[in-house]
mmCIF file of N, CA and C in Angstrom:
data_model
loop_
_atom_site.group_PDB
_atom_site.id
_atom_site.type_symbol
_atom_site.label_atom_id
_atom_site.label_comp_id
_atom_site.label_asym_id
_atom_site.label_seq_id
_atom_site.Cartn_x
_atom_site.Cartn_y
_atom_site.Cartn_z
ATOM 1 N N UNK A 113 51.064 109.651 88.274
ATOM 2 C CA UNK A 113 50.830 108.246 88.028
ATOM 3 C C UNK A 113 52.090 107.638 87.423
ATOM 4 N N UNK A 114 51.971 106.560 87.635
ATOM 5 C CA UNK A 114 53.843 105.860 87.368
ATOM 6 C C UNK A 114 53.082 104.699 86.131
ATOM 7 N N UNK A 115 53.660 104.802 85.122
ATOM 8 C CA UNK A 115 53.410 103.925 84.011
ATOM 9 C C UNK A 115 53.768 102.528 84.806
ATOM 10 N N UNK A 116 53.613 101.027 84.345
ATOM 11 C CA UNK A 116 53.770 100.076 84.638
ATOM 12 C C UNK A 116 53.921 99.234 83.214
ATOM 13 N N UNK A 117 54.641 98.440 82.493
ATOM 14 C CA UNK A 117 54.513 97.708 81.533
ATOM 15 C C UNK A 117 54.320 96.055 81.657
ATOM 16 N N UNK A 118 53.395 95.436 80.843
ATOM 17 C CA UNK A 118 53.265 94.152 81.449
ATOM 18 C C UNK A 118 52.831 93.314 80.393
ATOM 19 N N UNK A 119 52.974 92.135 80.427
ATOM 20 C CA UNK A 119 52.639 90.877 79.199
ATOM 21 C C UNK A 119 51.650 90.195 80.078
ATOM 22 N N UNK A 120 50.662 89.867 79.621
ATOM 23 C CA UNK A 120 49.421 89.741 80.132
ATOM 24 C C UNK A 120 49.360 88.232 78.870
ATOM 25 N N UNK A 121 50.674 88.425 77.929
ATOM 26 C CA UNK A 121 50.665 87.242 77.115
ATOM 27 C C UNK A 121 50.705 85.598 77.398
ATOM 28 N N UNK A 122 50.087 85.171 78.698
ATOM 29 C CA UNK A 122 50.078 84.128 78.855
ATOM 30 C C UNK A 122 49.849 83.109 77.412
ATOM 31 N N UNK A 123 48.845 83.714 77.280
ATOM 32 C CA UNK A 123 47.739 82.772 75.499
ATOM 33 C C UNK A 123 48.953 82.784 74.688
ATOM 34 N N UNK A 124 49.616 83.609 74.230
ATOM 35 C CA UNK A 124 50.732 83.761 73.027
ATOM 36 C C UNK A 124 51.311 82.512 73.104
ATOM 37 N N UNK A 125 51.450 81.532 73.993
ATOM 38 C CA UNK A 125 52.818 80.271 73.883
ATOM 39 C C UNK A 125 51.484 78.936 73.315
ATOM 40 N N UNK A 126 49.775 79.952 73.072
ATOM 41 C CA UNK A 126 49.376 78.084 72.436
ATOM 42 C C UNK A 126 49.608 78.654 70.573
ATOM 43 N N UNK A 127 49.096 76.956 70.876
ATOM 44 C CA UNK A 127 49.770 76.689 69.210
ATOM 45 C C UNK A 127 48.160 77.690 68.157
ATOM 46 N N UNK A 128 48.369 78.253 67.189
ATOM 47 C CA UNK A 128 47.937 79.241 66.188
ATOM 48 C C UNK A 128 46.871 78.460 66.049
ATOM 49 N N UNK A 129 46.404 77.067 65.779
ATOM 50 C CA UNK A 129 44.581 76.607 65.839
ATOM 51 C C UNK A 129 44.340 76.157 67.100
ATOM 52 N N UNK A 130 44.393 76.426 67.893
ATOM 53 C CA UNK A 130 44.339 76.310 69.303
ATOM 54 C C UNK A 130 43.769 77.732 69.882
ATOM 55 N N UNK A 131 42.227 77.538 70.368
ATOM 56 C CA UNK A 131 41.832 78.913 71.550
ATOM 57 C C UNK A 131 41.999 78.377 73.054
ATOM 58 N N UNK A 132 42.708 77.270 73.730
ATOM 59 C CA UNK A 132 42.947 76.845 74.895
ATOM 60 C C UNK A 132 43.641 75.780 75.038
ATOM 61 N N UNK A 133 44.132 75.699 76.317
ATOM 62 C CA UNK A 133 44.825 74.600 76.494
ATOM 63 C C UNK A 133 44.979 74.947 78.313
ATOM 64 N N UNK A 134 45.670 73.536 78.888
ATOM 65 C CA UNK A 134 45.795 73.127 79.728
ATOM 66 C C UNK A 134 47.367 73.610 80.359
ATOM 67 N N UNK A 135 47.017 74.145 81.477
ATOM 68 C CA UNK A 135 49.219 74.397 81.882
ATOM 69 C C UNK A 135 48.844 74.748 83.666
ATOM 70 N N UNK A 136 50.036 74.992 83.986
ATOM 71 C CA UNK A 136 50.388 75.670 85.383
ATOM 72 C C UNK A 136 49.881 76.857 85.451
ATOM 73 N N UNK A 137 49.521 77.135 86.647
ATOM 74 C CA UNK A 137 49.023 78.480 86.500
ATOM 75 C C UNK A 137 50.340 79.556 86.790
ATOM 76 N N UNK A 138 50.099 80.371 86.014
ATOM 77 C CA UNK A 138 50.954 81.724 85.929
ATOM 78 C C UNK A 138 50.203 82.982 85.997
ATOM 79 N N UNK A 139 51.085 83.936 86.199
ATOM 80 C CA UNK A 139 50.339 84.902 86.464
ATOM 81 C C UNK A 139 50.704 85.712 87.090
ATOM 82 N N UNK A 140 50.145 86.955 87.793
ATOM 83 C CA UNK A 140 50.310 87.869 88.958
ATOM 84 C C UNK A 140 48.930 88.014 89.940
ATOM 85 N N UNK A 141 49.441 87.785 91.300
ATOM 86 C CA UNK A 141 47.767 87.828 92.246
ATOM 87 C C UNK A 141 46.976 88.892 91.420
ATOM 88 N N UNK A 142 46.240 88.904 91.476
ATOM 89 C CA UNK A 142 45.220 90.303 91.268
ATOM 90 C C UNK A 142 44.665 90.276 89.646
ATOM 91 N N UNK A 143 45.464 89.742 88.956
ATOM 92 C CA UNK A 143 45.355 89.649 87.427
ATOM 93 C C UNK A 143 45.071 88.658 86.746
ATOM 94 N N UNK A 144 45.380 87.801 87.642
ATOM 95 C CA UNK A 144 44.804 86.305 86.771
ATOM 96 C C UNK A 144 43.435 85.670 86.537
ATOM 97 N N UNK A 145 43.092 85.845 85.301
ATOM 98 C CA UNK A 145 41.612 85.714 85.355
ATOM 99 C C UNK A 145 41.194 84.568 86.205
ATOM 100 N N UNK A 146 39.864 84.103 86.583
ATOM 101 C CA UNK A 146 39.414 83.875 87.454
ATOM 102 C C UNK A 146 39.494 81.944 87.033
ATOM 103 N N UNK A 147 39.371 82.007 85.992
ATOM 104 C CA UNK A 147 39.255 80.414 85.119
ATOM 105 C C UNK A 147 40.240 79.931 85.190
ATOM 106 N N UNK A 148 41.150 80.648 85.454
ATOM 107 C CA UNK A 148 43.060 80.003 85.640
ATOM 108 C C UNK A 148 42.775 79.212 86.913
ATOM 109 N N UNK A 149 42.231 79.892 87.995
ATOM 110 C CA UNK A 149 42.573 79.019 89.255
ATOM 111 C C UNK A 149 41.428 78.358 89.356
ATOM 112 N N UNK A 150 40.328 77.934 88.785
ATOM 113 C CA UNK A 150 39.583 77.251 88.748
ATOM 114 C C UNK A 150 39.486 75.695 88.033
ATOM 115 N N UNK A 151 40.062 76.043 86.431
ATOM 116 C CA UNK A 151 40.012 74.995 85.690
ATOM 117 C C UNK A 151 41.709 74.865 85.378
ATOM 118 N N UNK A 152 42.677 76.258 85.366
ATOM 119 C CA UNK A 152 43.821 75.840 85.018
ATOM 120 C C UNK A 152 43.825 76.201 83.788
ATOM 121 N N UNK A 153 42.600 76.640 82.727
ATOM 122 C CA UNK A 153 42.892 76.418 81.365
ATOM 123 C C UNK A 153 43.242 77.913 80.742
ATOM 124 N N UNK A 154 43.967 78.120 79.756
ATOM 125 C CA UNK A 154 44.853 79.198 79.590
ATOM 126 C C UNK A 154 43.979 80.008 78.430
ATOM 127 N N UNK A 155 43.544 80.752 77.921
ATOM 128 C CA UNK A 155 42.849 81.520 76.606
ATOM 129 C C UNK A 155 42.951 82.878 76.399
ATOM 130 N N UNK A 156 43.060 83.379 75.187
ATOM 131 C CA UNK A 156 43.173 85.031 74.850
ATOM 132 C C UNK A 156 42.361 85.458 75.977
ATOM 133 N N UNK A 157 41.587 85.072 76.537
ATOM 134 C CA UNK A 157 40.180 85.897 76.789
ATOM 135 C C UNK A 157 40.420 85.677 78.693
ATOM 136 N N UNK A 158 41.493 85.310 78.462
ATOM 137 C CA UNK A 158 42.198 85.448 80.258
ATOM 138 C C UNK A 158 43.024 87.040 80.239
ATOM 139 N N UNK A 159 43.736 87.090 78.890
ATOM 140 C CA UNK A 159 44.664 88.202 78.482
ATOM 141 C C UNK A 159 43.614 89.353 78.804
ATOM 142 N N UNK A 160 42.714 89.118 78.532
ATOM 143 C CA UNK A 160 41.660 90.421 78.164
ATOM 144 C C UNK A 160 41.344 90.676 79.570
ATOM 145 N N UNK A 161 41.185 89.620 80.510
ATOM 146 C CA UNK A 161 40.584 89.928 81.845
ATOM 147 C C UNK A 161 41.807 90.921 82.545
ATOM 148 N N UNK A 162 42.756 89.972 82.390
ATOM 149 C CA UNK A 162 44.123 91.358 82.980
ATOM 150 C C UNK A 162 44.172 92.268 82.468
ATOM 151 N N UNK A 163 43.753 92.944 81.202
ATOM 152 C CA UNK A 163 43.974 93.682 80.700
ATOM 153 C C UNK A 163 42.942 94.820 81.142
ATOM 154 N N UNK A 164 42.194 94.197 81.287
ATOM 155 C CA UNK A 164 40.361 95.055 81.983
ATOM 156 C C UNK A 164 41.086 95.600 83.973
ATOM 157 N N UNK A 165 41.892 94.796 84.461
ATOM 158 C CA UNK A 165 42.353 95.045 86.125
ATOM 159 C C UNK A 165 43.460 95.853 85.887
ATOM 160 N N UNK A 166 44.292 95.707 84.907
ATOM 161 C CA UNK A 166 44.912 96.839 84.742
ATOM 162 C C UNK A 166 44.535 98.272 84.504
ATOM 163 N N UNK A 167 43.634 98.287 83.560
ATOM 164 C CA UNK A 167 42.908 99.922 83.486
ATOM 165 C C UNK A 167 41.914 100.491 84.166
ATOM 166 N N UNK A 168 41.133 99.215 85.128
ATOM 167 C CA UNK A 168 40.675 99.772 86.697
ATOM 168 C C UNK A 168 41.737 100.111 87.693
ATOM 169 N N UNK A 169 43.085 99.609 87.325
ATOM 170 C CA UNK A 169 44.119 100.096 88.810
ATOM 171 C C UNK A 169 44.247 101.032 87.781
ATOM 172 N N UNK A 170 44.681 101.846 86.650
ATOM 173 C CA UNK A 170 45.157 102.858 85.877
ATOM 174 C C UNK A 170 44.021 103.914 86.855
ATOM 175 N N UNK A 171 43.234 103.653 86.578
ATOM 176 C CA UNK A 171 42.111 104.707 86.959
ATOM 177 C C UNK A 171 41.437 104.811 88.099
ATOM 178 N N UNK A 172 41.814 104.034 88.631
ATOM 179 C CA UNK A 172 41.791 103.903 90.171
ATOM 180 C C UNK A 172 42.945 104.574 90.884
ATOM 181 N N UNK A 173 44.071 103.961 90.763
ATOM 182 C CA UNK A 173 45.328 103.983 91.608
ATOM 183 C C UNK A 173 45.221 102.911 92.689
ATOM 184 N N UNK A 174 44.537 101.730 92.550
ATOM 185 C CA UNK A 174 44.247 101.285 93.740
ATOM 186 C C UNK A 174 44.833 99.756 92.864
ATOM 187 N N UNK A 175 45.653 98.814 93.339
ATOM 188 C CA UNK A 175 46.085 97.685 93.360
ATOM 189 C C UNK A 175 45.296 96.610 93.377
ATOM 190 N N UNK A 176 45.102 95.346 92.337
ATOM 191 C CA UNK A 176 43.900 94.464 92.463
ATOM 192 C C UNK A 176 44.169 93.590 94.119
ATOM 193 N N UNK A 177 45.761 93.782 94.501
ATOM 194 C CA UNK A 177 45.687 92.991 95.918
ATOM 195 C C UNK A 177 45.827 94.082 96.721
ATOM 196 N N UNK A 178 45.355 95.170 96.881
ATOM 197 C CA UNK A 178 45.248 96.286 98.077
ATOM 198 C C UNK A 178 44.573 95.374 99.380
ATOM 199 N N UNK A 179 44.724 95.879 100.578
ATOM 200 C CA UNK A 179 44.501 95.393 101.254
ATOM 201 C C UNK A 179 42.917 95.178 102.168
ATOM 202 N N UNK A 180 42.517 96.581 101.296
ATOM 203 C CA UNK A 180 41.298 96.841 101.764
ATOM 204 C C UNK A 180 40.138 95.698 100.776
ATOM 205 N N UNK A 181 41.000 94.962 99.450
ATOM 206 C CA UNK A 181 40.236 93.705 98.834
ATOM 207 C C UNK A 181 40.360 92.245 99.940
ATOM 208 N N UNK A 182 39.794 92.275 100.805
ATOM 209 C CA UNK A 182 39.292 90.740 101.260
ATOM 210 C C UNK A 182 38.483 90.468 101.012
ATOM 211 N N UNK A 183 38.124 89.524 101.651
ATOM 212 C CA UNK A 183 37.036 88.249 101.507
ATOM 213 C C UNK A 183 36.252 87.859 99.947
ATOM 214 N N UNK A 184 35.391 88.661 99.495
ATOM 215 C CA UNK A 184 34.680 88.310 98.484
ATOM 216 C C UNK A 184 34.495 89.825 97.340
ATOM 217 N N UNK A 185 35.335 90.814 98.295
ATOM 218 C CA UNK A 185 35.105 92.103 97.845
ATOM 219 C C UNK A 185 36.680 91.607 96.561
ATOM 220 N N UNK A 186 36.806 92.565 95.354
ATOM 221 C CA UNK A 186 37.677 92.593 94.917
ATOM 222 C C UNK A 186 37.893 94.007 94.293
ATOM 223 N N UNK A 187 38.968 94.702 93.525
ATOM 224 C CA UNK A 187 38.687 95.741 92.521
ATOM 225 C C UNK A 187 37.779 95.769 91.618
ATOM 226 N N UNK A 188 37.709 95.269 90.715
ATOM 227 C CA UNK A 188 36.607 94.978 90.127
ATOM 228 C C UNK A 188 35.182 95.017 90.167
ATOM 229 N N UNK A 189 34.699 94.385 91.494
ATOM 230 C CA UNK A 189 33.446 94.639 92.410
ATOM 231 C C UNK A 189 33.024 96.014 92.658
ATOM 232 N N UNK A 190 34.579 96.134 93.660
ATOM 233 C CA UNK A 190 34.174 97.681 93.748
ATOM 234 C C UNK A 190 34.216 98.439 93.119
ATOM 235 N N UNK A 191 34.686 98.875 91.900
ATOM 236 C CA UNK A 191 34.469 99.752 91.030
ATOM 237 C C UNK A 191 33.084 99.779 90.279
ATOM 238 N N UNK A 192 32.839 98.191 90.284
ATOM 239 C CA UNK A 192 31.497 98.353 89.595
ATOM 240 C C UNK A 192 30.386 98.776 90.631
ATOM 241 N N UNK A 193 30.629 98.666 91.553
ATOM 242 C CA UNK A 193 29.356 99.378 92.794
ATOM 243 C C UNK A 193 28.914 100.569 92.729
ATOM 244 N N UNK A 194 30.484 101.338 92.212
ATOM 245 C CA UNK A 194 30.567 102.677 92.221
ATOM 246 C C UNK A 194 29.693 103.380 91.364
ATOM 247 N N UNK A 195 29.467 102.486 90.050
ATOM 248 C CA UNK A 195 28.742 103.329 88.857
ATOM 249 C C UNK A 195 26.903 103.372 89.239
ATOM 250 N N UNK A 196 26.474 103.814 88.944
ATOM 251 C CA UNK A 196 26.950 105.431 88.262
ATOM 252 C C UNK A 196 27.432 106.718 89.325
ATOM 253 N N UNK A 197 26.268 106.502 90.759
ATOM 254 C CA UNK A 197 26.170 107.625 91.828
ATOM 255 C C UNK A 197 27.387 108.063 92.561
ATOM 256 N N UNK A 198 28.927 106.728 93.032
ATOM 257 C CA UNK A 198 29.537 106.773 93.215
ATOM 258 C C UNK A 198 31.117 107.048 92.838
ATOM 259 N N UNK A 199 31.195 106.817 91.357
ATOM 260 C CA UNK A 199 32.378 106.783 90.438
ATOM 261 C C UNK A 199 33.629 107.704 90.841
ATOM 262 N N UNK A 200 32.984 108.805 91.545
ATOM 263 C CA UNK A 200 34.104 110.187 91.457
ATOM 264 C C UNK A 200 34.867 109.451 92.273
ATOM 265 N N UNK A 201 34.351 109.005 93.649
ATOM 266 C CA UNK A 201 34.942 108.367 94.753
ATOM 267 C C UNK A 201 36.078 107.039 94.577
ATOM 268 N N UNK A 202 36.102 106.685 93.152
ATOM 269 C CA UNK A 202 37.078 105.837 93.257
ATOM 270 C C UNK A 202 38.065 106.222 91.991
ATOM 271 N N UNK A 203 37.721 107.050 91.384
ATOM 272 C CA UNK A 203 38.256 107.660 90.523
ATOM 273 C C UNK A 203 39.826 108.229 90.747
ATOM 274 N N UNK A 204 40.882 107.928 90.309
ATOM 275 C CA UNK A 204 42.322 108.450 90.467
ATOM 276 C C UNK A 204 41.679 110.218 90.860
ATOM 277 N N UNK A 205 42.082 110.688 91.735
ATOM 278 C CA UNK A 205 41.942 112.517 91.565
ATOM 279 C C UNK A 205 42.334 113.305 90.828
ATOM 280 N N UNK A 206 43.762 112.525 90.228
ATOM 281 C CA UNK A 206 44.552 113.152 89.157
ATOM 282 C C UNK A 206 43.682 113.284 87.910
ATOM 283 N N UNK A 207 42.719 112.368 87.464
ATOM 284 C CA UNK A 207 42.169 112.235 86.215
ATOM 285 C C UNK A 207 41.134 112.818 86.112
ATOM 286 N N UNK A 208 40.494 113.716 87.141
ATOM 287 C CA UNK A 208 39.233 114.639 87.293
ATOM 288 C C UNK A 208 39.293 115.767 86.851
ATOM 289 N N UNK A 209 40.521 115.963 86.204
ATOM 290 C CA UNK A 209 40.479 117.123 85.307
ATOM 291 C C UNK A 209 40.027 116.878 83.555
ATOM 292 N N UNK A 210 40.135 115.590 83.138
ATOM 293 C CA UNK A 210 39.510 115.148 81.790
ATOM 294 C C UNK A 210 37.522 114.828 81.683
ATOM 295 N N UNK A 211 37.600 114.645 81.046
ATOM 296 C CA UNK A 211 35.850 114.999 80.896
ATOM 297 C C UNK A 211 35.397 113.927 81.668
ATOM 298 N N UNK A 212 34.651 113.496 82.172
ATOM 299 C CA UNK A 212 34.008 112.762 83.431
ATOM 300 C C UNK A 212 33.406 111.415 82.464
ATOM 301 N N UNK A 213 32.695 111.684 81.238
ATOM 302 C CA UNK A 213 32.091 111.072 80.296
ATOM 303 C C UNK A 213 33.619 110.007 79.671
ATOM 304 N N UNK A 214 34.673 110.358 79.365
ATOM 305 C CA UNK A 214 35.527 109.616 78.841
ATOM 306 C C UNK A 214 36.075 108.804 80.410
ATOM 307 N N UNK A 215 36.008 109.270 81.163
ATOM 308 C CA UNK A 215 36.890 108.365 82.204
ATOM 309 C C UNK A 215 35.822 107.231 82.474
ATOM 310 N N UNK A 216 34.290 108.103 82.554
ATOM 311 C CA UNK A 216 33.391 106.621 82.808
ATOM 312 C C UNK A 216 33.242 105.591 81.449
ATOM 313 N N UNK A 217 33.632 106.005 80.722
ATOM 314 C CA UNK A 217 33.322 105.360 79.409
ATOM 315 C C UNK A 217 34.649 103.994 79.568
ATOM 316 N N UNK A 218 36.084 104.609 80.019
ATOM 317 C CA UNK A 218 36.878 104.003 79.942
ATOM 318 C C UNK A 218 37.004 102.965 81.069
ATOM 319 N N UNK A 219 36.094 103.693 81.938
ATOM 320 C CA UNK A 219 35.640 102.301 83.058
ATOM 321 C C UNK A 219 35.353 101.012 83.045
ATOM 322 N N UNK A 220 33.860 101.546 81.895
ATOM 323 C CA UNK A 220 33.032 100.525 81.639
ATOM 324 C C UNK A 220 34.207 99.375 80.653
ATOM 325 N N UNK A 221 34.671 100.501 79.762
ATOM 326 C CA UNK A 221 35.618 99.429 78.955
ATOM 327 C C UNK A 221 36.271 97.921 79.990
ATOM 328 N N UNK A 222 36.947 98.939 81.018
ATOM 329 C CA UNK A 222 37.917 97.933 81.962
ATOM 330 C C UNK A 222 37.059 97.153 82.775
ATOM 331 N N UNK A 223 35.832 97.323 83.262
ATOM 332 C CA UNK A 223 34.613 96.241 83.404
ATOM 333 C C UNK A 223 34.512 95.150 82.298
ATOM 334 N N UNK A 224 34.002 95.641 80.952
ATOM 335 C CA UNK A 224 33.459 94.609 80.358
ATOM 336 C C UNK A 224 34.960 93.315 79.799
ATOM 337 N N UNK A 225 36.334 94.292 79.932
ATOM 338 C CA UNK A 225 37.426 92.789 79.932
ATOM 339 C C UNK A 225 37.457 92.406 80.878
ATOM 340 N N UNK A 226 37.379 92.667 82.106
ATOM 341 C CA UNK A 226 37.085 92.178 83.429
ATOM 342 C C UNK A 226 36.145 91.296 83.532
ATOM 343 N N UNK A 227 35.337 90.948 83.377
ATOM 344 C CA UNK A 227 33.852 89.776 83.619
ATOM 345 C C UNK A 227 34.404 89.050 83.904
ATOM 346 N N UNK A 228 33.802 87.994 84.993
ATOM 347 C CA UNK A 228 34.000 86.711 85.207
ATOM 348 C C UNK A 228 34.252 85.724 84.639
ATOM 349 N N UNK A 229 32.837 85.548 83.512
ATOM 350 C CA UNK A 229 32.875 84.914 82.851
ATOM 351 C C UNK A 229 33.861 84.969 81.526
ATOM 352 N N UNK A 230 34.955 83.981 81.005
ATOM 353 C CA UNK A 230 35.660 84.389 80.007
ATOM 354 C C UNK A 230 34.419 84.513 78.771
ATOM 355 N N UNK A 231 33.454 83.932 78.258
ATOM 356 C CA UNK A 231 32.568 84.027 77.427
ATOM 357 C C UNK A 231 32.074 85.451 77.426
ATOM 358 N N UNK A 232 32.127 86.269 78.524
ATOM 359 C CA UNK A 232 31.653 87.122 78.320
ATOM 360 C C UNK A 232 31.673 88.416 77.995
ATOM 361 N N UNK A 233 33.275 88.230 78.303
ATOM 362 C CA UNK A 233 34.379 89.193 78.177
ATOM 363 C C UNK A 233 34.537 89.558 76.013
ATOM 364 N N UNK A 234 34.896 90.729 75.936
ATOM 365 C CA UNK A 234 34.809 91.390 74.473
ATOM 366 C C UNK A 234 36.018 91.016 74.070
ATOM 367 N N UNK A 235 36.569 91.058 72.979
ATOM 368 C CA UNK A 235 37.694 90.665 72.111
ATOM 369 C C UNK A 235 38.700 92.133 72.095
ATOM 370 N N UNK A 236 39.145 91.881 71.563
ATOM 371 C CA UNK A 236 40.725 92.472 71.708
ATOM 372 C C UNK A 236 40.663 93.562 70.725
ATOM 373 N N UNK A 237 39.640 93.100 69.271
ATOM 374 C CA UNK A 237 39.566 93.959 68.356
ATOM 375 C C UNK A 237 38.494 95.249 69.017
ATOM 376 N N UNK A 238 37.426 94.801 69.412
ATOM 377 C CA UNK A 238 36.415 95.604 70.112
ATOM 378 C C UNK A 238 37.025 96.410 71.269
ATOM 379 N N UNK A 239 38.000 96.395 72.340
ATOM 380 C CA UNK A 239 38.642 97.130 72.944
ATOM 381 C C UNK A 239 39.728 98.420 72.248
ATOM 382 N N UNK A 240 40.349 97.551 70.912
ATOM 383 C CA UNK A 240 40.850 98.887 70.448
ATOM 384 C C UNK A 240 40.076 99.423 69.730
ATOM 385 N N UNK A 241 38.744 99.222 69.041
ATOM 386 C CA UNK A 241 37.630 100.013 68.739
ATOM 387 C C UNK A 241 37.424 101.557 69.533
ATOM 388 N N UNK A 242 36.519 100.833 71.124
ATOM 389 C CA UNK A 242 36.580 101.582 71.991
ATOM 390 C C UNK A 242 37.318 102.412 72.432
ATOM 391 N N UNK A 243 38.553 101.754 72.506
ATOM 392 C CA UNK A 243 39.866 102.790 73.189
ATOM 393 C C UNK A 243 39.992 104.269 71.716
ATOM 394 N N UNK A 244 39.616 103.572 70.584
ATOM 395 C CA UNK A 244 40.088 105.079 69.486
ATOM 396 C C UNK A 244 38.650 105.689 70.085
ATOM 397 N N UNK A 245 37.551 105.469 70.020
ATOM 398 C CA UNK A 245 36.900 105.871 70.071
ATOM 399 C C UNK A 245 36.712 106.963 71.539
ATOM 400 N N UNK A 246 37.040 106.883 72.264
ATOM 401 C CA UNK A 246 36.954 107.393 73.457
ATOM 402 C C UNK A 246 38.086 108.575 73.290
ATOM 403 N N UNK A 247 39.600 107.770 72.784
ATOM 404 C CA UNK A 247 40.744 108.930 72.577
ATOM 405 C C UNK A 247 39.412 109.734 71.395
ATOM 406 N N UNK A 248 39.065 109.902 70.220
ATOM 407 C CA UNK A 248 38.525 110.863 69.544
ATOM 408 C C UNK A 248 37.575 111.814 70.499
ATOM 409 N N UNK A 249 37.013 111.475 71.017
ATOM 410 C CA UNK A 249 35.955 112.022 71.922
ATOM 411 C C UNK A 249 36.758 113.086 73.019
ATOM 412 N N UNK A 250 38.244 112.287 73.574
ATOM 413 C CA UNK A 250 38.958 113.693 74.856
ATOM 414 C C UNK A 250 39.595 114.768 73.782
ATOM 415 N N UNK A 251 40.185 114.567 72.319
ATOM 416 C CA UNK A 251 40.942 115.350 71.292
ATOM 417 C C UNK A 251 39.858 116.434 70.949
#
C-alpha cells in the first residue's frame, strides 16, 4: 500500500466563531463532501466526510473516482452494501492478515465520517477516540 498525504483542511481558512461559510468549491473528485456541490457551503464536518473516503480507499485500495463508481453507485455505497456478509470482498487483501473485527470496526469508523448528511457525520474528537481505541484492541 503506498501512503498518500492530504489536507482535507478546506474549514481551516473560516474565521475561529464561524462553523460555515460560503466560497468556491474546492476540493478533489471523490472527496468532496456532498454539501459542497450542492449548497457551496464549506464546514469542519465536510473535512470529516473526506476524511471517512480516505480510510474506505485505505482499506479498500479502490479510488472514490474508480471507474467501476458510475451513475448513483459510489465508494461509499459500496462498501456499505458489503457489511456485514460481504466485507472480505472489498477488503484490501493485504489487510486480511490483522484481526477481521478491527478492520470492520475501522470501516464502520470511515462510514460514519462519510454520511451524507453533514449533521450526521461524528466530530473529529470522537474519531480519534475510536481510532485509539481500535489501535488498543490490534496491540
Amino acid at each position: 500500500m503506498v501512503a498518500h498525504v492530504g489536507d482535507f483542511g478546506i474549514a481551516k481558512n473560516l474565521a475561529e466563531n464561524k462553523t460555515s461559510t460560503q466560497t468556491k468549491t474546492l476540493g478533489s473528485l471523490g472527496y468532496i463532501a456532498p454539501e459542497y456541490g450542492l449548497e457551496v457551503r464549506v464546514s469542519t464536518r465536510g473535512d470529516i466526510y473526506s476524511y471517512g473516503i480516505m480510510m474506505l480507499e485505505m482499506l479498500t485500495r479502490m479510488k472514490p473516482i474508480d471507474d467501476m463508481f458510475v451513475g448513483e453507485l459510489n465508494l461509499r455505497q459500496w462498501v456499505k452494501a458489503s457489511i456485514p456478509y460481504k466485507i472480505m470482498e472489498v477488503i484490501d487483501g493485504n489487510l486480511l492478515r490483522t484481526k477481521q473485527g478491527d478492520v470492520l470496526a475501522t470501516i464502520k469508523l470511515g462510514l460514519e465520517c462519510s454520511k451524507e448528511l453533514p449533521e450526521e457525520r461524528i466530530s473529529i474528537k470522537y474519531v480519534i477516540i475510536k481510532l485509539n481505541k481500535i489501535k488498543l484492541q490490534m496491540l
